[in-house]
């Protein structure tokens, strides 16, 4: 009995000791952690917060000192405290803060398992759960950003008491949302269309609000109708930018049988956040297509969700491609592209402006950041050609590309004469990846279908026509050249093609061309792709490869053909004799009395140029094979001839 009491007392003592230690610990933890000292000193100076810490249950979100370095303006300590203790598993979607008016905090758990409170990420390893001296459970979560409630601007003395999104718009002039961010135009449209209830709706929603700056075009505000306003609200989801899943389309309030609009968030490499609306199904007043808007002030928490201010309204397509380039050229997503267009003399822009229907593949700002461009950028003529390669005289959206692409890679002419673009689409719907190849560069479309009144802009990740890979690299990856690559690889012919000291001009038969030889000469075709006959394949490929001190473009070859019957070009063994002519805007080469169409001229590589041709340079005698023995014999002949030549060469030395 005595013994048991003793143990009980000891346990009790131990417990008390533990809680006491813990009580000391929470305050101490904050005070002693040099990473958290800044918040602690604010906490200590705030009588309400200080007494909460000693008297009540609570959850405290503690920004690190580093977070304070990035933070401007006053800190609202009580916005970082809630009146009940929640560990990570207990955190609810919305929680009431201790600040005046009790504005809510929003919790997002994203796919990676990260937990955010508003826009701040909880650093998981640093959370602490304790019981204080008064026996109250308390939880501390360390976060990477200071929480910013909605507050009045410094000049205004108004009380801001947990406003909903509508009240926010009404009082925006007196709120701390940036001097230049006036919301009058959009707000008055919301009233005019009687859509206040959408912005007053209780719950947790995301509201996108265009600033007055976005209505500089005088007719634009009249296009903000009830459906467009719906397209600016993502119901029942709170999206803070840091916590958002990028490029994941969310259903807007404008999503019904007749009209379907999604909204997604994405980030540019320079850190700027954008939203885009995609009108998937449109109607007479709401054209299909994508509209991009930069977020000018993100993550403004309100009573019924979060507001982001954007630089122009979504869904409204009322600018031409030229205007779009100008709007986004000054300081936006296409700044570099616009700069290069202007540097090239502006004629390119005028050319775009002259087209009634136009599609532009616009390289992103980062796409210009490669050294191979530096050598070209001052060459105005070349630059103009390259820019024109990005312009298509047609309205070409992904749907239309898909139709063109039904069975094959779609080929599309550009404003740069005789240059074509090739599109490929992999995957379906939102997961579709669109690639485009032009002048040897294979670029990926990052933002597709940005819609304008007279066409589309697709933002791509590379500048077309500016090579960045060797002839080998190109062969390896281009879906049209895979047969030539395979054949060249097993005969070790391709090994040389990575040599950056050389200047190759390579006539590459496309896969379809090799397939044609299969129909014409079935057994010979088979042998070309057999390892046993590698020597033979190699000698045929060598015929296609011109090795000189410079490359020959198709234009060069056509020019040279004007004054001679046969252009003689040096190859590894001897020479290649061809003639090149232009027929109906296309190049055709004549070799051995055979006319062969040049399917893709001038695929530029860092160490040469590739011309993709419709049929290989095959001679009758290469392929007239009756038995199985002809080819090896001929190989042996060539081998012997070579040996003799080498011997002779040695002898001459
Ligand atoms: C904060 O609370 C502690 C413990 O309850 C107390 O000792 C201290 O004086 C308080 N500080 C302020 C500034 O009120
Ligand atoms: C654009 O059109 C104008 C008037 O028709 C013409 O003078 C100008 O040369 C054209 N510019 C280009 C680059 O095509
Ligand atoms: C350009 O590339 C360099 C190095 O590759 C990098 O340091 C720089 O940040 C890049 N600039 C832009 C604007 O992307
Ligand atoms: C392209 O070809 C057309 C017709 O052949 C010609 O009128 C036009 O001037 C050419 N444009 C350029 C930029 O070379
Ligand atoms: C671009 O390269 C990728 C990867 O090699 C390939 O799948 C795609 O088909 C290419 N696109 C075009 C248009 O050639
Ligand atoms: C070709 O050269 C590049 C750079 O020199 C190298 O990264 C690449 O692996 C080479 N490719 C092959 C197939 O050797």
XYZ file of C-alpha atoms and ligand atoms in Angstrom:
737
model
C 0.000 0.000 0.000
C 2.632 2.401 1.124
C 4.735 1.403 -1.773
C 1.899 2.023 -4.216
C 1.248 5.485 -2.721
C 4.876 6.206 -3.054
C 4.852 5.315 -6.719
C 1.648 7.323 -7.252
C 3.149 10.388 -5.603
C 6.319 9.985 -7.522
C 4.326 9.788 -10.752
C 2.288 12.829 -9.746
C 5.443 14.699 -8.940
C 6.947 13.670 -12.208
C 3.841 14.899 -14.060
C 3.874 18.272 -12.343
C 7.516 18.577 -13.005
C 6.955 17.749 -16.623
C 4.164 20.303 -17.102
C 6.130 22.955 -15.279
C 9.098 22.267 -17.423
C 6.840 22.405 -20.447
C 5.288 25.706 -19.392
C 8.664 27.216 -19.072
C 9.555 25.569 -22.326
C 7.032 27.209 -24.668
C 7.974 30.736 -23.639
C 11.595 29.691 -23.432
C 11.444 27.959 -26.769
C 10.419 31.183 -28.386
C 12.758 33.365 -26.412
C 15.790 31.156 -26.799
C 15.408 30.191 -30.419
C 17.473 32.788 -32.203
C 15.550 32.046 -35.397
C 12.267 33.059 -33.790
C 13.339 35.990 -31.644
C 11.686 38.640 -33.743
C 8.204 37.259 -33.346
C 8.795 36.595 -29.656
C 9.604 40.193 -28.935
C 6.403 41.298 -30.694
C 4.439 38.697 -28.762
C 5.834 39.826 -25.437
C 4.968 43.457 -26.129
C 1.385 42.628 -26.996
C -0.547 42.334 -23.681
C -3.360 40.242 -25.184
C -0.984 37.840 -26.844
C 1.215 37.687 -23.780
C -1.656 36.806 -21.509
C -3.030 34.305 -23.999
C 0.290 32.551 -23.831
C 0.115 32.271 -20.055
C -3.618 31.691 -19.634
C -5.262 30.026 -22.609
C -5.269 27.226 -25.071
C -4.064 28.433 -28.441
C -2.297 27.748 -31.702
C 0.455 30.184 -32.547
C 1.885 30.553 -36.030
C 5.409 31.860 -35.627
C 7.174 33.352 -38.660
C 10.938 32.844 -38.746
C 13.296 35.816 -38.506
C 14.090 35.232 -42.168
C 10.412 35.693 -43.005
C 10.518 39.042 -41.217
C 13.387 40.157 -43.413
C 11.130 39.809 -46.434
C 8.193 41.452 -44.688
C 7.353 45.123 -44.997
C 4.974 47.114 -42.810
C 3.495 46.403 -39.403
C 2.978 42.896 -38.033
C -0.397 41.858 -36.635
C 0.515 39.477 -33.846
C -3.035 38.456 -32.980
C -3.671 37.391 -36.572
C -1.070 34.696 -35.870
C -2.980 33.243 -32.923
C -6.128 31.130 -32.791
C -8.137 30.397 -29.660
C -7.827 26.631 -29.666
C -4.905 24.231 -29.916
C -4.581 22.367 -33.205
C -1.729 20.109 -34.104
C -1.037 19.431 -37.761
C -3.663 16.719 -38.013
C -6.276 18.817 -36.267
C -5.954 21.969 -38.348
C -9.278 22.812 -39.965
C -9.932 24.394 -43.340
C -10.806 27.706 -41.743
C -9.843 28.861 -38.291
C -10.723 31.971 -36.361
C -7.877 34.314 -35.571
C -7.627 36.366 -32.403
C -7.407 39.669 -34.275
C -10.217 42.245 -33.878
C -13.261 41.057 -35.798
C -11.847 37.534 -35.785
C -10.961 37.283 -39.467
C -10.431 33.655 -40.499
C -7.194 31.937 -41.430
C -7.282 29.391 -44.258
C -5.488 26.065 -44.204
C -4.480 24.324 -47.438
C -3.011 20.843 -47.513
C -1.502 20.306 -50.929
C -0.595 17.172 -52.836
C 2.982 17.009 -51.573
C 1.671 16.907 -48.030
C 2.719 20.508 -47.384
C 0.436 22.490 -45.117
C -0.127 26.195 -45.621
C -1.822 28.744 -43.425
C -2.930 31.417 -45.875
C 0.170 31.871 -48.045
C 2.691 30.700 -45.427
C 4.073 27.169 -45.333
C 4.288 25.351 -42.029
C 7.786 23.952 -41.507
C 6.751 20.488 -40.346
C 9.741 19.489 -38.247
C 9.469 22.558 -36.040
C 5.918 22.220 -34.726
C 5.659 21.879 -30.924
C 2.738 20.784 -28.784
C 2.809 21.513 -25.015
C 0.688 22.052 -21.935
C 1.299 25.279 -20.040
C 1.419 25.902 -16.280
C -2.322 26.537 -16.206
C -2.851 23.112 -17.795
C -3.791 24.494 -21.228
C -2.766 22.733 -24.372
C -0.828 24.955 -26.733
C 0.597 24.338 -30.194
C 3.238 26.285 -32.044
C 3.771 26.010 -35.796
C 6.734 27.753 -37.397
C 5.927 29.333 -40.772
C 7.998 30.768 -43.609
C 6.046 33.970 -44.208
C 4.483 36.675 -42.023
C 0.673 36.482 -42.196
C -0.901 39.604 -43.635
C -4.498 40.390 -42.750
C -6.578 42.875 -44.693
C -6.050 46.290 -43.093
C -6.898 49.914 -43.713
C -4.402 52.029 -45.602
C -2.210 54.232 -43.440
C -4.029 57.423 -44.369
C -7.494 56.001 -43.700
C -8.537 55.671 -40.087
C -11.380 53.292 -40.890
C -11.909 50.098 -38.927
C -11.584 47.059 -41.076
C -13.822 44.499 -39.560
C -13.588 41.164 -41.305
C -14.911 42.239 -44.702
C -16.345 39.914 -47.297
C -15.242 40.182 -50.942
C -18.043 42.622 -51.853
C -17.330 44.902 -48.892
C -13.687 44.641 -49.812
C -14.385 45.980 -53.308
C -16.609 48.719 -51.937
C -14.020 49.930 -49.439
C -10.930 49.196 -51.511
C -9.976 52.870 -51.796
C -9.356 52.939 -48.047
C -7.643 49.594 -47.801
C -4.027 48.665 -47.845
C -3.922 47.081 -51.312
C -1.475 49.309 -53.161
C -1.846 52.944 -54.181
C -2.627 52.335 -57.830
C -4.955 49.423 -57.467
C -8.352 51.036 -57.915
C -11.269 48.692 -58.426
C -14.028 51.129 -59.379
C -14.697 49.981 -62.924
C -15.093 46.326 -62.132
C -17.066 47.035 -58.947
C -19.558 49.208 -60.785
C -19.988 46.476 -63.412
C -20.676 43.966 -60.616
C -23.387 46.285 -59.271
C -24.785 46.999 -62.709
C -25.079 43.278 -63.416
C -26.547 42.678 -59.943
C -23.878 40.153 -59.081
C -23.190 41.407 -55.539
C -24.496 38.183 -54.039
C -21.720 36.220 -55.757
C -19.126 38.250 -53.871
C -21.121 38.185 -50.620
C -21.713 34.445 -50.598
C -20.619 32.874 -47.321
C -18.090 30.072 -47.588
C -14.564 29.846 -48.903
C -14.036 31.062 -52.449
C -11.356 32.580 -54.653
C -12.148 35.971 -56.197
C -10.224 37.529 -59.069
C -10.693 41.256 -59.363
C -9.299 43.263 -62.306
C -7.915 46.708 -61.431
C -8.965 49.910 -63.223
C -5.685 49.908 -65.129
C -7.001 46.877 -67.024
C -9.835 48.926 -68.524
C -7.795 51.451 -70.454
C -9.531 50.278 -73.621
C -12.726 52.256 -73.268
C -15.036 49.582 -74.661
C -13.740 46.858 -72.420
C -15.843 47.524 -69.323
C -19.047 47.095 -71.317
C -17.956 43.525 -72.066
C -17.999 42.640 -68.376
C -21.395 40.960 -68.213
C -22.838 38.561 -65.640
C -21.133 35.516 -67.179
C -17.762 37.223 -67.303
C -18.161 38.103 -63.626
C -18.921 34.428 -62.908
C -15.698 33.560 -64.699
C -13.764 35.577 -62.104
C -14.863 33.442 -59.162
C -13.697 29.946 -58.224
C -16.382 28.734 -55.819
C -15.715 26.618 -52.743
C -11.945 26.651 -53.110
C -9.483 29.006 -51.505
C -6.329 29.376 -53.561
C -3.327 31.152 -52.122
C -0.564 31.471 -54.682
C 2.232 29.714 -52.776
C -0.074 26.812 -51.956
C -1.603 26.556 -55.414
C -1.072 23.664 -57.771
C 0.263 25.389 -60.864
C -1.396 24.850 -64.230
C -4.264 22.939 -62.699
C -7.519 24.176 -64.227
C -10.254 24.924 -61.682
C -13.919 25.179 -62.488
C -15.116 28.783 -62.361
C -18.656 29.868 -61.479
C -19.159 30.126 -65.252
C -19.337 26.423 -65.913
C -22.594 25.137 -67.307
C -23.890 23.416 -70.442
C -23.567 26.401 -72.753
C -20.462 28.036 -71.367
C -17.461 26.388 -69.729
C -14.675 28.469 -68.265
C -11.768 27.179 -66.202
C -9.190 29.232 -64.339
C -5.651 28.208 -63.458
C -2.650 29.757 -61.788
C 0.913 29.609 -63.053
C 4.271 31.174 -62.365
C 6.810 32.575 -64.804
C 10.477 31.775 -64.295
C 11.021 35.360 -63.166
C 8.641 34.667 -60.274
C 5.645 36.621 -61.550
C 2.309 34.930 -60.908
C -0.395 34.800 -63.545
C -3.925 33.509 -63.806
C -5.438 32.359 -67.035
C -9.020 31.743 -68.026
C -9.760 29.143 -70.635
C -13.156 29.403 -72.293
C -13.501 25.801 -73.425
C -17.059 26.147 -74.665
C -18.020 29.656 -75.662
C -21.050 31.384 -77.087
C -21.772 34.379 -79.290
C -20.648 36.827 -76.614
C -17.883 34.769 -75.054
C -15.315 33.491 -77.556
C -13.301 30.377 -76.804
C -9.620 30.661 -75.975
C -7.180 31.539 -73.256
C -6.747 34.940 -71.601
C -3.740 35.654 -69.400
C -3.657 38.167 -66.590
C -0.762 39.011 -64.315
C -1.554 39.100 -60.613
C -0.691 42.589 -59.376
C -1.598 42.002 -55.724
C -2.009 38.450 -54.516
C -3.427 36.753 -51.450
C -5.735 39.300 -49.833
C -7.697 37.347 -47.210
C -11.385 38.204 -46.753
C -14.200 36.778 -44.654
C -15.401 34.480 -47.438
C -12.135 33.509 -49.064
C -9.243 35.174 -50.808
C -8.976 37.981 -53.372
C -6.289 38.430 -56.026
C -6.069 41.668 -57.982
C -5.262 41.104 -61.653
C -4.006 43.486 -64.325
C -6.825 42.884 -66.814
C -10.174 41.073 -66.896
C -10.306 37.400 -67.839
C -12.416 35.914 -70.664
C -12.527 39.157 -72.657
C -10.832 38.877 -76.037
C -10.704 42.375 -77.496
C -7.120 43.013 -78.574
C -5.350 42.138 -81.793
C -2.197 40.059 -81.795
C -0.197 43.262 -82.290
C -1.818 44.954 -79.305
C -1.203 41.874 -77.221
C 2.493 41.950 -78.131
C 2.659 45.613 -77.219
C 0.791 45.126 -73.927
C 2.986 42.242 -72.881
C 6.125 43.645 -74.448
C 6.663 46.631 -72.197
C 7.318 44.708 -69.042
C 5.510 41.439 -69.359
C 5.805 37.841 -70.409
C 7.008 38.705 -73.941
C 9.341 41.564 -73.126
C 12.381 40.021 -74.824
C 10.489 38.954 -77.965
C 9.046 42.438 -78.373
C 12.457 44.014 -77.838
C 14.014 41.844 -80.564
C 11.165 42.673 -82.955
C 11.713 46.380 -82.356
C 15.490 46.026 -82.709
C 15.015 44.280 -86.041
C 13.382 47.466 -87.318
C 9.725 47.052 -86.507
C 8.864 45.839 -90.026
C 8.048 42.463 -88.526
C 5.415 44.059 -86.298
C 4.011 45.947 -89.243
C 3.887 42.665 -91.146
C 1.934 41.060 -88.309
C -0.370 44.044 -88.216
C -1.059 43.693 -91.928
C -2.349 40.138 -91.585
C -6.081 39.685 -91.119
C -5.517 36.292 -89.480
C -2.331 35.473 -87.667
C -0.816 33.061 -85.181
C 2.415 33.806 -83.368
C 4.750 31.419 -81.615
C 6.213 33.769 -79.070
C 9.384 32.661 -77.263
C 9.284 33.346 -73.524
C 11.743 35.773 -71.950
C 13.916 32.870 -70.776
C 14.031 31.374 -74.274
C 16.264 34.251 -75.407
C 18.791 33.570 -72.702
C 21.085 31.272 -74.718
C 24.524 32.202 -75.938
C 23.966 30.965 -79.521
C 21.596 33.892 -80.051
C 24.203 36.531 -79.230
C 25.988 35.952 -82.555
C 22.826 36.364 -84.569
C 20.964 39.121 -82.824
C 22.925 41.925 -84.483
C 22.393 40.482 -87.972
C 19.175 42.252 -88.902
C 18.429 40.287 -92.039
C 18.950 36.943 -90.352
C 16.992 38.062 -87.307
C 14.089 39.165 -89.488
C 14.045 35.741 -91.150
C 14.092 34.085 -87.749
C 11.293 36.267 -86.410
C 9.193 35.632 -89.510
C 9.607 31.937 -88.871
C 7.450 32.488 -85.751
C 4.522 33.935 -87.683
C 1.755 31.956 -89.394
C -0.848 33.529 -91.662
C -3.745 31.620 -90.168
C -5.747 31.177 -86.993
C -4.170 28.087 -85.593
C -5.214 26.833 -82.176
C -4.446 23.466 -80.628
C -7.763 21.998 -81.805
C -6.946 22.891 -85.365
C -3.405 21.554 -85.071
C -4.872 18.322 -83.732
C -7.122 18.029 -86.786
C -4.215 18.640 -89.141
C -2.205 16.129 -87.167
C -4.665 13.267 -87.395
C -2.244 10.841 -89.054
C 1.009 12.685 -89.411
C 3.090 15.563 -88.226
C 1.371 18.736 -89.419
C 3.379 20.985 -91.699
C 2.498 24.681 -91.639
C 3.986 27.457 -93.803
C 5.347 30.596 -92.133
C 5.746 34.200 -93.210
C 9.423 33.411 -93.840
C 9.252 32.012 -97.384
C 10.040 28.311 -97.772
C 10.236 27.764 -94.031
C 7.688 25.473 -92.474
C 6.782 24.605 -88.944
C 6.003 21.079 -87.826
C 3.642 20.406 -84.970
C 3.209 17.357 -82.844
C 0.743 16.695 -80.038
C 1.115 14.000 -77.418
C -1.604 13.245 -74.896
C -5.156 14.401 -74.521
C -7.022 17.324 -73.010
C -5.278 19.216 -70.231
C -2.290 16.862 -70.317
C -1.591 17.397 -74.007
C 1.978 18.443 -74.809
C 2.339 20.391 -78.026
C 5.763 20.639 -79.631
C 6.745 22.684 -82.638
C 9.841 22.359 -84.751
C 11.219 25.162 -86.909
C 14.649 25.606 -88.487
C 16.087 22.751 -86.472
C 14.724 23.766 -83.086
C 12.149 21.672 -81.275
C 10.247 23.904 -78.833
C 7.474 23.077 -76.389
C 4.349 25.183 -76.141
C 4.121 26.460 -72.565
C 0.944 28.534 -72.868
C -1.278 27.574 -75.766
C -4.216 29.312 -77.406
C -3.852 32.779 -75.934
C -6.720 34.200 -77.939
C -6.875 37.545 -79.778
C -9.459 39.054 -82.084
C -7.468 38.108 -85.180
C -5.657 34.959 -84.104
C -3.650 33.236 -81.404
C -0.418 33.549 -79.508
C 1.317 30.417 -78.227
C 4.163 30.982 -75.806
C 7.076 28.607 -76.456
C 10.218 27.747 -74.522
C 12.810 28.130 -77.317
C 13.599 30.498 -80.142
C 12.980 28.712 -83.443
C 15.730 28.790 -86.079
C 18.533 29.267 -83.566
C 20.326 25.925 -83.370
C 21.327 24.462 -80.044
C 22.159 20.864 -80.916
C 24.611 19.014 -83.156
C 23.635 17.081 -86.272
C 23.843 13.950 -84.132
C 21.640 15.426 -81.415
C 19.074 16.368 -84.028
C 19.064 12.925 -85.656
C 18.711 11.276 -82.289
C 15.603 13.187 -81.287
C 13.739 14.085 -84.442
C 10.765 11.794 -85.022
C 11.099 12.131 -88.818
C 14.746 11.049 -88.952
C 14.681 7.961 -86.775
C 15.331 5.434 -89.576
C 18.389 7.295 -90.809
C 19.573 7.552 -87.217
C 19.097 3.823 -86.590
C 20.913 2.878 -89.766
C 23.738 5.294 -89.069
C 24.072 4.189 -85.487
C 24.680 0.498 -85.999
C 27.155 1.156 -88.787
C 28.901 3.749 -86.593
C 28.416 6.280 -89.357
C 26.754 8.735 -86.959
C 29.663 8.756 -84.482
C 31.355 11.590 -86.358
C 28.273 13.811 -86.336
C 28.844 15.160 -82.834
C 32.116 16.753 -83.894
C 31.700 20.482 -83.424
C 34.844 21.297 -85.442
C 33.121 20.220 -88.649
C 30.544 21.830 -90.940
C 28.237 19.169 -92.318
C 25.516 19.423 -94.923
C 23.476 16.273 -94.491
C 20.686 15.146 -96.807
C 18.559 13.031 -94.502
C 15.937 10.776 -96.070
C 12.890 10.939 -93.849
C 11.333 7.776 -92.442
C 8.618 7.884 -95.084
C 11.362 7.926 -97.750
C 12.944 4.716 -96.438
C 9.474 3.208 -96.255
C 9.053 3.951 -99.958
C 12.235 2.056 -100.793
C 10.714 -0.855 -98.955
C 7.893 -0.917 -101.489
C 10.234 -0.372 -104.412
C 12.985 -2.833 -103.399
C 11.775 -5.003 -100.499
C 14.803 -7.265 -100.045
C 17.340 -4.490 -100.458
C 15.494 -2.353 -97.948
C 15.622 -5.128 -95.400
C 19.367 -5.496 -95.810
C 19.973 -1.795 -95.354
C 18.674 -2.187 -91.821
C 20.586 -5.381 -90.986
C 23.752 -5.330 -88.962
C 25.474 -7.792 -91.275
C 25.248 -5.264 -94.054
C 26.352 -2.289 -91.976
C 29.291 -1.578 -94.233
C 26.995 -1.218 -97.181
C 24.528 1.022 -95.301
C 27.413 3.158 -94.185
C 28.685 3.739 -97.687
C 25.211 4.729 -98.831
C 24.811 7.166 -95.942
C 28.222 8.654 -96.678
C 26.905 9.645 -100.071
C 24.345 11.868 -98.283
C 26.868 13.723 -96.170
C 28.731 16.735 -97.507
C 31.808 17.670 -95.489
C 33.205 21.115 -96.251
C 34.423 24.189 -94.428
C 30.958 25.707 -94.490
C 27.354 24.567 -94.768
C 25.197 24.751 -97.866
C 21.689 26.078 -97.390
C 19.080 25.170 -99.964
C 19.158 28.739 -101.163
C 22.937 28.487 -101.695
C 22.520 25.292 -103.678
C 19.714 26.713 -105.815
C 21.861 29.752 -106.530
C 24.863 27.630 -107.474
C 22.651 25.511 -109.745
C 21.741 28.551 -111.834
C 25.157 28.665 -113.462
C 25.990 24.989 -113.775
C 24.403 21.699 -114.683
C 25.736 19.977 -111.621
C 26.894 21.287 -108.303
C 29.765 19.138 -107.079
C 29.970 18.812 -103.326
C 32.747 17.060 -101.379
C 31.858 13.905 -99.445
C 33.983 11.539 -97.361
C 34.887 9.252 -100.289
C 34.455 11.362 -103.404
C 31.729 13.818 -104.243
C 28.004 14.334 -104.568
C 26.673 15.805 -107.804
C 23.268 17.418 -107.639
C 21.179 20.222 -109.056
C 18.664 22.176 -106.980
C 15.689 24.050 -108.333
C 12.716 25.799 -106.865
C 9.330 24.584 -107.997
C 6.108 26.047 -106.656
C 7.760 27.430 -103.545
C 9.591 24.189 -102.795
C 13.062 22.912 -103.447
C 13.601 19.885 -105.603
C 16.968 18.266 -106.080
C 18.011 16.204 -109.067
C 20.487 13.401 -108.536
C 21.324 10.722 -111.048
C 18.414 11.815 -113.255
C 16.059 11.366 -110.312
C 14.031 14.244 -108.892
C 13.736 14.196 -105.149
C 11.577 16.600 -103.204
C 13.169 18.462 -100.303
C 10.632 18.020 -97.571
C 12.275 20.141 -94.877
C 15.080 22.438 -95.986
C 17.576 24.101 -93.663
C 17.273 22.349 -90.328
C 20.098 24.203 -88.652
C 22.408 22.507 -86.203
C 25.405 23.828 -84.279
C 27.837 21.914 -86.523
C 25.952 21.813 -89.779
C 22.659 21.808 -91.565
C 20.193 19.063 -92.410
C 17.930 18.932 -95.440
C 15.205 16.362 -95.023
C 14.467 14.707 -98.371
C 11.596 12.558 -99.540
C 13.672 9.687 -100.913
C 17.210 8.429 -100.320
C 19.989 8.892 -102.864
C 19.850 5.290 -103.968
C 21.219 3.978 -107.233
C 19.706 1.180 -109.193
C 22.862 -0.850 -108.684
C 22.770 -0.346 -104.913
C 19.560 -2.206 -104.803
C 19.381 -4.664 -107.676
C 19.845 -7.735 -105.567
C 18.743 -11.090 -106.787
C 20.392 -13.547 -104.447
C 21.654 -12.869 -100.951
C 25.275 -12.624 -101.975
C 25.417 -9.460 -104.017
C 25.688 -6.958 -101.221
C 28.482 -8.526 -99.190
C 30.455 -9.065 -102.353
C 30.143 -5.445 -103.258
C 31.161 -4.553 -99.716
C 34.217 -6.710 -100.059
C 34.975 -4.978 -103.355
C 34.788 -1.564 -101.717
C 36.887 -2.833 -98.850
C 39.489 -4.146 -101.256
C 39.456 -0.928 -103.224
C 39.969 0.959 -99.997
C 42.833 -1.247 -98.939
C 44.474 -0.698 -102.278
C 44.002 3.042 -101.972
C 45.465 3.090 -98.489
C 48.405 1.048 -99.695
C 48.913 3.386 -102.625
C 48.670 6.380 -100.319
C 51.295 4.841 -98.030
C 53.471 4.109 -100.973
C 53.222 7.674 -102.199
C 54.151 8.982 -98.759
C 4.037 38.588 -20.174
O 3.652 37.516 -19.353
C 4.641 37.127 -18.410
C 4.203 35.858 -17.726
O 2.817 35.861 -17.518
C 4.869 38.279 -17.474
O 5.866 37.943 -16.532
C 5.303 39.496 -18.278
O 5.411 40.620 -17.436
C 4.305 39.806 -19.333
N 4.845 40.854 -20.172
C 4.150 41.941 -20.499
C 4.857 42.940 -21.351
O 3.010 42.125 -20.116
C 1.770 46.664 -94.628
O 0.739 47.276 -95.386
C 1.061 48.576 -95.821
C -0.151 49.184 -96.503
O -0.865 48.216 -97.217
C 2.258 48.496 -96.774
O 2.622 49.771 -97.199
C 3.436 47.862 -96.031
O 4.520 47.681 -96.906
C 3.048 46.519 -95.446
N 4.154 46.094 -94.626
C 4.619 44.856 -94.605
C 5.809 44.599 -93.763
O 4.114 43.939 -95.237
C 20.225 33.493 -68.033
O 21.117 32.389 -67.871
C 22.106 32.582 -66.880
C 23.052 31.409 -66.875
O 22.610 30.353 -67.635
C 21.425 32.765 -65.529
O 22.386 32.995 -64.544
C 20.460 33.941 -65.614
O 19.740 34.059 -64.400
C 19.464 33.748 -66.739
N 18.633 34.936 -66.877
C 17.317 34.885 -67.063
C 16.617 36.186 -67.207
O 16.725 33.825 -67.092
C 8.006 35.576 -100.391
O 7.589 35.103 -101.628
C 6.634 35.968 -102.267
C 6.165 35.307 -103.544
O 7.146 34.493 -104.090
C 7.278 37.326 -102.527
O 6.353 38.204 -103.125
C 7.722 37.922 -101.191
O 8.396 39.127 -101.395
C 8.637 36.954 -100.453
N 8.874 37.476 -99.128
C 10.067 37.518 -98.573
C 10.126 38.072 -97.195
O 11.072 37.108 -99.126
C 10.115 17.309 -80.502
O 10.913 16.379 -79.758
C 10.170 15.416 -79.031
C 11.148 14.591 -78.224
O 12.165 14.101 -79.015
C 9.353 14.577 -80.007
O 8.583 13.637 -79.295
C 8.442 15.484 -80.788
O 7.703 14.737 -81.727
C 9.248 16.565 -81.504
N 8.328 17.484 -82.141
C 8.350 17.744 -83.445
C 7.296 18.658 -83.950
O 9.182 17.287 -84.213
C 27.575 14.881 -78.138
O 28.278 15.934 -77.521
C 27.611 16.506 -76.423
C 28.385 17.697 -75.918
O 29.694 17.719 -76.374
C 27.439 15.463 -75.333
O 26.731 16.018 -74.240
C 26.649 14.304 -75.909
O 26.522 13.284 -74.947
C 27.314 13.752 -77.146
N 26.446 12.741 -77.704
C 26.880 11.514 -78.015
C 25.861 10.560 -78.492
O 28.040 11.197 -77.899
